[in-house]
Amino acid sequence: MSKSWFTSLFLSAGIIVDQMMKGSLAQITNSEYSEQQAPRFFLSLKLTEYSLLDSVPLLSNLVISILYFLCIVWVGKLYVTAFRKNQMGPLVGMVILLTGLLCNFFDRSVAGHAFSCFLLKMNLIYLSFSIADIYIPVGIVTYIYFTYFKRVKS
């Protein structure tokens, strides 16, 4: 399988899985989550809206969308570099990271906010994330591992 086919398939599959999960949960639930119903170590599968700056939603959406776009451009540049150098390990990391960035960028562009379908509540700490949010750190760790740690060993 060529690198471009791998990239296309992984990006498409990753985005489809993320959007199908969010769409399914939106139909099952009414997109509202009551924090009072969540016990201490509860992992919720209800869809919630997530925004960093609730007081100025338009500004926060614009700023975060611009940051996502810049990250996508930067990751795209790293992807092209890894593609040209035929480095499959860093390429996999960039594709996973790009998938997460694109999923969140699509959510912000279409709905105006990112959706999270997992809410992990521990005492006063609420961790809200989605499949796309999982792709991002996995992609970063994969890229760093194959770029820096594999280079030292070889």
mmCIF file with all atom_site columns, C-alpha atoms in Angstrom:
data_model
loop_
_atom_site.group_PDB
_atom_site.id
_atom_site.type_symbol
_atom_site.label_atom_id
_atom_site.label_alt_id
_atom_site.label_comp_id
_atom_site.label_asym_id
_atom_site.label_entity_id
_atom_site.label_seq_id
_atom_site.pdbx_PDB_ins_code
_atom_site.Cartn_x
_atom_site.Cartn_y
_atom_site.Cartn_z
_atom_site.occupancy
_atom_site.B_iso_or_equiv
_atom_site.pdbx_formal_charge
_atom_site.auth_seq_id
_atom_site.auth_comp_id
_atom_site.auth_asym_id
_atom_site.auth_atom_id
_atom_site.pdbx_PDB_model_num
ATOM 1   C CA . MET A 1 1   ? 0.000   0.000  0.000  1.00 0.00 ? 1   MET A CA 1
ATOM 2   C CA . SER A 1 2   ? 1.466   3.346  -0.990 1.00 0.00 ? 2   SER A CA 1
ATOM 3   C CA . LYS A 1 3   ? 1.891   6.180  1.479  1.00 0.00 ? 3   LYS A CA 1
ATOM 4   C CA . SER A 1 4   ? -0.748  8.336  -0.168 1.00 0.00 ? 4   SER A CA 1
ATOM 5   C CA . TRP A 1 5   ? -3.323  5.515  -0.027 1.00 0.00 ? 5   TRP A CA 1
ATOM 6   C CA . PHE A 1 6   ? -2.465  4.884  3.615  1.00 0.00 ? 6   PHE A CA 1
ATOM 7   C CA . THR A 1 7   ? -2.906  8.565  4.399  1.00 0.00 ? 7   THR A CA 1
ATOM 8   C CA . SER A 1 8   ? -6.212  8.839  2.561  1.00 0.00 ? 8   SER A CA 1
ATOM 9   C CA . LEU A 1 9   ? -7.661  5.711  4.153  1.00 0.00 ? 9   LEU A CA 1
ATOM 10  C CA . PHE A 1 10  ? -6.577  6.584  7.687  1.00 0.00 ? 10  PHE A CA 1
ATOM 11  C CA . LEU A 1 11  ? -7.748  10.195 7.457  1.00 0.00 ? 11  LEU A CA 1
ATOM 12  C CA . SER A 1 12  ? -11.091 9.170  5.996  1.00 0.00 ? 12  SER A CA 1
ATOM 13  C CA . ALA A 1 13  ? -11.653 6.331  8.452  1.00 0.00 ? 13  ALA A CA 1
ATOM 14  C CA . GLY A 1 14  ? -10.611 8.435  11.442 1.00 0.00 ? 14  GLY A CA 1
ATOM 15  C CA . ILE A 1 15  ? -12.878 11.327 10.554 1.00 0.00 ? 15  ILE A CA 1
ATOM 16  C CA . ILE A 1 16  ? -15.792 8.998  9.772  1.00 0.00 ? 16  ILE A CA 1
ATOM 17  C CA . VAL A 1 17  ? -15.437 7.152  13.099 1.00 0.00 ? 17  VAL A CA 1
ATOM 18  C CA . ASP A 1 18  ? -15.282 10.422 15.046 1.00 0.00 ? 18  ASP A CA 1
ATOM 19  C CA . GLN A 1 19  ? -18.256 12.000 13.293 1.00 0.00 ? 19  GLN A CA 1
ATOM 20  C CA . MET A 1 20  ? -20.360 8.810  13.417 1.00 0.00 ? 20  MET A CA 1
ATOM 21  C CA . MET A 1 21  ? -19.737 8.489  17.156 1.00 0.00 ? 21  MET A CA 1
ATOM 22  C CA . LYS A 1 22  ? -20.800 12.088 17.737 1.00 0.00 ? 22  LYS A CA 1
ATOM 23  C CA . GLY A 1 23  ? -23.799 11.767 15.415 1.00 0.00 ? 23  GLY A CA 1
ATOM 24  C CA . SER A 1 24  ? -24.976 8.539  17.032 1.00 0.00 ? 24  SER A CA 1
ATOM 25  C CA . LEU A 1 25  ? -24.685 9.975  20.513 1.00 0.00 ? 25  LEU A CA 1
ATOM 26  C CA . ALA A 1 26  ? -26.541 13.118 19.437 1.00 0.00 ? 26  ALA A CA 1
ATOM 27  C CA . GLN A 1 27  ? -29.453 10.974 18.277 1.00 0.00 ? 27  GLN A CA 1
ATOM 28  C CA . ILE A 1 28  ? -29.448 8.729  21.345 1.00 0.00 ? 28  ILE A CA 1
ATOM 29  C CA . THR A 1 29  ? -29.262 11.586 23.827 1.00 0.00 ? 29  THR A CA 1
ATOM 30  C CA . ASN A 1 30  ? -30.680 15.054 23.582 1.00 0.00 ? 30  ASN A CA 1
ATOM 31  C CA . SER A 1 31  ? -27.164 16.622 23.696 1.00 0.00 ? 31  SER A CA 1
ATOM 32  C CA . GLU A 1 32  ? -27.568 17.687 27.295 1.00 0.00 ? 32  GLU A CA 1
ATOM 33  C CA . TYR A 1 33  ? -25.608 16.432 30.247 1.00 0.00 ? 33  TYR A CA 1
ATOM 34  C CA . SER A 1 34  ? -26.584 16.846 33.865 1.00 0.00 ? 34  SER A CA 1
ATOM 35  C CA . GLU A 1 35  ? -23.525 16.936 36.102 1.00 0.00 ? 35  GLU A CA 1
ATOM 36  C CA . GLN A 1 36  ? -25.649 16.126 39.145 1.00 0.00 ? 36  GLN A CA 1
ATOM 37  C CA . GLN A 1 37  ? -26.405 12.678 37.730 1.00 0.00 ? 37  GLN A CA 1
ATOM 38  C CA . ALA A 1 38  ? -22.763 11.715 37.353 1.00 0.00 ? 38  ALA A CA 1
ATOM 39  C CA . PRO A 1 39  ? -21.300 9.692  40.200 1.00 0.00 ? 39  PRO A CA 1
ATOM 40  C CA . ARG A 1 40  ? -17.709 10.146 41.313 1.00 0.00 ? 40  ARG A CA 1
ATOM 41  C CA . PHE A 1 41  ? -15.782 8.091  38.720 1.00 0.00 ? 41  PHE A CA 1
ATOM 42  C CA . PHE A 1 42  ? -18.334 8.156  35.948 1.00 0.00 ? 42  PHE A CA 1
ATOM 43  C CA . LEU A 1 43  ? -17.443 7.976  32.276 1.00 0.00 ? 43  LEU A CA 1
ATOM 44  C CA . SER A 1 44  ? -20.360 9.498  30.412 1.00 0.00 ? 44  SER A CA 1
ATOM 45  C CA . LEU A 1 45  ? -21.134 8.768  26.795 1.00 0.00 ? 45  LEU A CA 1
ATOM 46  C CA . LYS A 1 46  ? -23.392 11.777 26.353 1.00 0.00 ? 46  LYS A CA 1
ATOM 47  C CA . LEU A 1 47  ? -22.608 14.489 23.884 1.00 0.00 ? 47  LEU A CA 1
ATOM 48  C CA . THR A 1 48  ? -21.592 17.838 25.376 1.00 0.00 ? 48  THR A CA 1
ATOM 49  C CA . GLU A 1 49  ? -20.509 21.146 23.918 1.00 0.00 ? 49  GLU A CA 1
ATOM 50  C CA . TYR A 1 50  ? -17.077 22.371 24.884 1.00 0.00 ? 50  TYR A CA 1
ATOM 51  C CA . SER A 1 51  ? -15.832 25.936 24.725 1.00 0.00 ? 51  SER A CA 1
ATOM 52  C CA . LEU A 1 52  ? -12.833 27.503 26.420 1.00 0.00 ? 52  LEU A CA 1
ATOM 53  C CA . LEU A 1 53  ? -14.099 31.076 26.523 1.00 0.00 ? 53  LEU A CA 1
ATOM 54  C CA . ASP A 1 54  ? -17.842 30.958 27.157 1.00 0.00 ? 54  ASP A CA 1
ATOM 55  C CA . SER A 1 55  ? -18.168 34.702 27.769 1.00 0.00 ? 55  SER A CA 1
ATOM 56  C CA . VAL A 1 56  ? -17.102 35.544 24.199 1.00 0.00 ? 56  VAL A CA 1
ATOM 57  C CA . PRO A 1 57  ? -18.081 32.529 22.071 1.00 0.00 ? 57  PRO A CA 1
ATOM 58  C CA . LEU A 1 58  ? -17.591 34.219 18.703 1.00 0.00 ? 58  LEU A CA 1
ATOM 59  C CA . LEU A 1 59  ? -14.097 35.403 19.601 1.00 0.00 ? 59  LEU A CA 1
ATOM 60  C CA . SER A 1 60  ? -13.129 32.067 21.139 1.00 0.00 ? 60  SER A CA 1
ATOM 61  C CA . ASN A 1 61  ? -14.418 30.161 18.132 1.00 0.00 ? 61  ASN A CA 1
ATOM 62  C CA . LEU A 1 62  ? -12.502 32.442 15.773 1.00 0.00 ? 62  LEU A CA 1
ATOM 63  C CA . VAL A 1 63  ? -9.253  32.253 17.758 1.00 0.00 ? 63  VAL A CA 1
ATOM 64  C CA . ILE A 1 64  ? -9.408  28.493 18.211 1.00 0.00 ? 64  ILE A CA 1
ATOM 65  C CA . SER A 1 65  ? -10.361 27.943 14.558 1.00 0.00 ? 65  SER A CA 1
ATOM 66  C CA . ILE A 1 66  ? -7.359  30.021 13.458 1.00 0.00 ? 66  ILE A CA 1
ATOM 67  C CA . LEU A 1 67  ? -5.086  28.060 15.815 1.00 0.00 ? 67  LEU A CA 1
ATOM 68  C CA . TYR A 1 68  ? -6.442  24.767 14.461 1.00 0.00 ? 68  TYR A CA 1
ATOM 69  C CA . PHE A 1 69  ? -5.892  25.970 10.905 1.00 0.00 ? 69  PHE A CA 1
ATOM 70  C CA . LEU A 1 70  ? -2.292  26.996 11.672 1.00 0.00 ? 70  LEU A CA 1
ATOM 71  C CA . CYS A 1 71  ? -1.681  23.624 13.339 1.00 0.00 ? 71  CYS A CA 1
ATOM 72  C CA . ILE A 1 72  ? -3.103  21.834 10.309 1.00 0.00 ? 72  ILE A CA 1
ATOM 73  C CA . VAL A 1 73  ? -0.778  23.804 8.010  1.00 0.00 ? 73  VAL A CA 1
ATOM 74  C CA . TRP A 1 74  ? 2.235   23.081 10.249 1.00 0.00 ? 74  TRP A CA 1
ATOM 75  C CA . VAL A 1 75  ? 1.407   19.369 10.544 1.00 0.00 ? 75  VAL A CA 1
ATOM 76  C CA . GLY A 1 76  ? 0.852   19.269 6.787  1.00 0.00 ? 76  GLY A CA 1
ATOM 77  C CA . LYS A 1 77  ? 4.350   20.672 6.287  1.00 0.00 ? 77  LYS A CA 1
ATOM 78  C CA . LEU A 1 78  ? 5.829   18.044 8.621  1.00 0.00 ? 78  LEU A CA 1
ATOM 79  C CA . TYR A 1 79  ? 3.808   15.388 6.800  1.00 0.00 ? 79  TYR A CA 1
ATOM 80  C CA . VAL A 1 80  ? 5.195   16.433 3.408  1.00 0.00 ? 80  VAL A CA 1
ATOM 81  C CA . THR A 1 81  ? 8.740   16.368 4.829  1.00 0.00 ? 81  THR A CA 1
ATOM 82  C CA . ALA A 1 82  ? 8.282   12.851 6.250  1.00 0.00 ? 82  ALA A CA 1
ATOM 83  C CA . PHE A 1 83  ? 6.604   11.751 3.005  1.00 0.00 ? 83  PHE A CA 1
ATOM 84  C CA . ARG A 1 84  ? 9.511   12.970 0.869  1.00 0.00 ? 84  ARG A CA 1
ATOM 85  C CA . LYS A 1 85  ? 12.126  11.423 3.168  1.00 0.00 ? 85  LYS A CA 1
ATOM 86  C CA . ASN A 1 86  ? 10.181  8.128  3.130  1.00 0.00 ? 86  ASN A CA 1
ATOM 87  C CA . GLN A 1 87  ? 9.976   7.999  6.943  1.00 0.00 ? 87  GLN A CA 1
ATOM 88  C CA . MET A 1 88  ? 6.920   5.848  7.651  1.00 0.00 ? 88  MET A CA 1
ATOM 89  C CA . GLY A 1 89  ? 7.014   6.147  11.472 1.00 0.00 ? 89  GLY A CA 1
ATOM 90  C CA . PRO A 1 90  ? 6.799   9.959  11.672 1.00 0.00 ? 90  PRO A CA 1
ATOM 91  C CA . LEU A 1 91  ? 4.337   9.844  8.782  1.00 0.00 ? 91  LEU A CA 1
ATOM 92  C CA . VAL A 1 92  ? 1.947   7.692  10.832 1.00 0.00 ? 92  VAL A CA 1
ATOM 93  C CA . GLY A 1 93  ? 2.198   10.143 13.750 1.00 0.00 ? 93  GLY A CA 1
ATOM 94  C CA . MET A 1 94  ? 1.459   13.104 11.497 1.00 0.00 ? 94  MET A CA 1
ATOM 95  C CA . VAL A 1 95  ? -1.543  11.375 9.921  1.00 0.00 ? 95  VAL A CA 1
ATOM 96  C CA . ILE A 1 96  ? -3.031  10.525 13.336 1.00 0.00 ? 96  ILE A CA 1
ATOM 97  C CA . LEU A 1 97  ? -2.435  14.091 14.560 1.00 0.00 ? 97  LEU A CA 1
ATOM 98  C CA . LEU A 1 98  ? -3.847  15.580 11.360 1.00 0.00 ? 98  LEU A CA 1
ATOM 99  C CA . THR A 1 99  ? -6.960  13.414 11.715 1.00 0.00 ? 99  THR A CA 1
ATOM 100 C CA . GLY A 1 100 ? -7.651  14.767 15.208 1.00 0.00 ? 100 GLY A CA 1
ATOM 101 C CA . LEU A 1 101 ? -7.030  18.359 14.162 1.00 0.00 ? 101 LEU A CA 1
ATOM 102 C CA . LEU A 1 102 ? -9.303  18.067 11.127 1.00 0.00 ? 102 LEU A CA 1
ATOM 103 C CA . CYS A 1 103 ? -12.120 16.469 13.144 1.00 0.00 ? 103 CYS A CA 1
ATOM 104 C CA . ASN A 1 104 ? -12.085 19.281 15.695 1.00 0.00 ? 104 ASN A CA 1
ATOM 105 C CA . PHE A 1 105 ? -11.700 21.907 12.971 1.00 0.00 ? 105 PHE A CA 1
ATOM 106 C CA . PHE A 1 106 ? -14.772 20.522 11.151 1.00 0.00 ? 106 PHE A CA 1
ATOM 107 C CA . ASP A 1 107 ? -16.785 20.623 14.379 1.00 0.00 ? 107 ASP A CA 1
ATOM 108 C CA . ARG A 1 108 ? -15.826 24.238 15.030 1.00 0.00 ? 108 ARG A CA 1
ATOM 109 C CA . SER A 1 109 ? -16.445 25.264 11.432 1.00 0.00 ? 109 SER A CA 1
ATOM 110 C CA . VAL A 1 110 ? -19.865 23.609 11.153 1.00 0.00 ? 110 VAL A CA 1
ATOM 111 C CA . ALA A 1 111 ? -21.311 23.787 14.671 1.00 0.00 ? 111 ALA A CA 1
ATOM 112 C CA . GLY A 1 112 ? -19.296 26.639 16.166 1.00 0.00 ? 112 GLY A CA 1
ATOM 113 C CA . HIS A 1 113 ? -17.927 24.461 18.980 1.00 0.00 ? 113 HIS A CA 1
ATOM 114 C CA . ALA A 1 114 ? -16.248 21.111 19.501 1.00 0.00 ? 114 ALA A CA 1
ATOM 115 C CA . PHE A 1 115 ? -18.307 18.193 20.718 1.00 0.00 ? 115 PHE A CA 1
ATOM 116 C CA . SER A 1 116 ? -17.086 15.897 23.461 1.00 0.00 ? 116 SER A CA 1
ATOM 117 C CA . CYS A 1 117 ? -18.696 12.534 24.050 1.00 0.00 ? 117 CYS A CA 1
ATOM 118 C CA . PHE A 1 118 ? -16.699 11.343 27.053 1.00 0.00 ? 118 PHE A CA 1
ATOM 119 C CA . LEU A 1 119 ? -16.845 13.098 30.405 1.00 0.00 ? 119 LEU A CA 1
ATOM 120 C CA . LEU A 1 120 ? -14.643 11.697 33.125 1.00 0.00 ? 120 LEU A CA 1
ATOM 121 C CA . LYS A 1 121 ? -15.550 13.122 36.516 1.00 0.00 ? 121 LYS A CA 1
ATOM 122 C CA . MET A 1 122 ? -13.158 12.716 39.433 1.00 0.00 ? 122 MET A CA 1
ATOM 123 C CA . ASN A 1 123 ? -14.037 14.791 42.517 1.00 0.00 ? 123 ASN A CA 1
ATOM 124 C CA . LEU A 1 124 ? -13.877 18.390 41.234 1.00 0.00 ? 124 LEU A CA 1
ATOM 125 C CA . ILE A 1 125 ? -12.022 17.561 38.011 1.00 0.00 ? 125 ILE A CA 1
ATOM 126 C CA . TYR A 1 126 ? -14.010 17.148 34.796 1.00 0.00 ? 126 TYR A CA 1
ATOM 127 C CA . LEU A 1 127 ? -12.156 15.792 31.769 1.00 0.00 ? 127 LEU A CA 1
ATOM 128 C CA . SER A 1 128 ? -14.183 16.231 28.603 1.00 0.00 ? 128 SER A CA 1
ATOM 129 C CA . PHE A 1 129 ? -12.902 14.650 25.387 1.00 0.00 ? 129 PHE A CA 1
ATOM 130 C CA . SER A 1 130 ? -13.838 12.882 22.169 1.00 0.00 ? 130 SER A CA 1
ATOM 131 C CA . ILE A 1 131 ? -12.194 10.416 19.814 1.00 0.00 ? 131 ILE A CA 1
ATOM 132 C CA . ALA A 1 132 ? -10.609 13.326 17.926 1.00 0.00 ? 132 ALA A CA 1
ATOM 133 C CA . ASP A 1 133 ? -9.109  14.565 21.193 1.00 0.00 ? 133 ASP A CA 1
ATOM 134 C CA . ILE A 1 134 ? -7.540  11.134 21.674 1.00 0.00 ? 134 ILE A CA 1
ATOM 135 C CA . TYR A 1 135 ? -6.001  11.208 18.184 1.00 0.00 ? 135 TYR A CA 1
ATOM 136 C CA . ILE A 1 136 ? -4.059  14.401 18.929 1.00 0.00 ? 136 ILE A CA 1
ATOM 137 C CA . PRO A 1 137 ? -1.818  13.216 21.821 1.00 0.00 ? 137 PRO A CA 1
ATOM 138 C CA . VAL A 1 138 ? -1.443  9.754  20.253 1.00 0.00 ? 138 VAL A CA 1
ATOM 139 C CA . GLY A 1 139 ? -0.229  11.397 17.038 1.00 0.00 ? 139 GLY A CA 1
ATOM 140 C CA . ILE A 1 140 ? 2.195   13.660 18.917 1.00 0.00 ? 140 ILE A CA 1
ATOM 141 C CA . VAL A 1 141 ? 3.632   10.778 20.957 1.00 0.00 ? 141 VAL A CA 1
ATOM 142 C CA . THR A 1 142 ? 3.944   8.585  17.854 1.00 0.00 ? 142 THR A CA 1
ATOM 143 C CA . TYR A 1 143 ? 5.699   11.341 15.913 1.00 0.00 ? 143 TYR A CA 1
ATOM 144 C CA . ILE A 1 144 ? 8.124   12.117 18.766 1.00 0.00 ? 144 ILE A CA 1
ATOM 145 C CA . TYR A 1 145 ? 8.872   8.431  19.324 1.00 0.00 ? 145 TYR A CA 1
ATOM 146 C CA . PHE A 1 146 ? 9.664   7.676  15.691 1.00 0.00 ? 146 PHE A CA 1
ATOM 147 C CA . THR A 1 147 ? 11.465  10.972 15.074 1.00 0.00 ? 147 THR A CA 1
ATOM 148 C CA . TYR A 1 148 ? 13.697  11.231 18.135 1.00 0.00 ? 148 TYR A CA 1
ATOM 149 C CA . PHE A 1 149 ? 13.860  7.948  20.049 1.00 0.00 ? 149 PHE A CA 1
ATOM 150 C CA . LYS A 1 150 ? 14.143  5.650  17.030 1.00 0.00 ? 150 LYS A CA 1
ATOM 151 C CA . ARG A 1 151 ? 16.855  7.898  15.572 1.00 0.00 ? 151 ARG A CA 1
ATOM 152 C CA . VAL A 1 152 ? 18.966  7.559  18.748 1.00 0.00 ? 152 VAL A CA 1
ATOM 153 C CA . LYS A 1 153 ? 18.685  3.744  18.718 1.00 0.00 ? 153 LYS A CA 1
ATOM 154 C CA . SER A 1 154 ? 19.641  3.333  15.054 1.00 0.00 ? 154 SER A CA 1
#
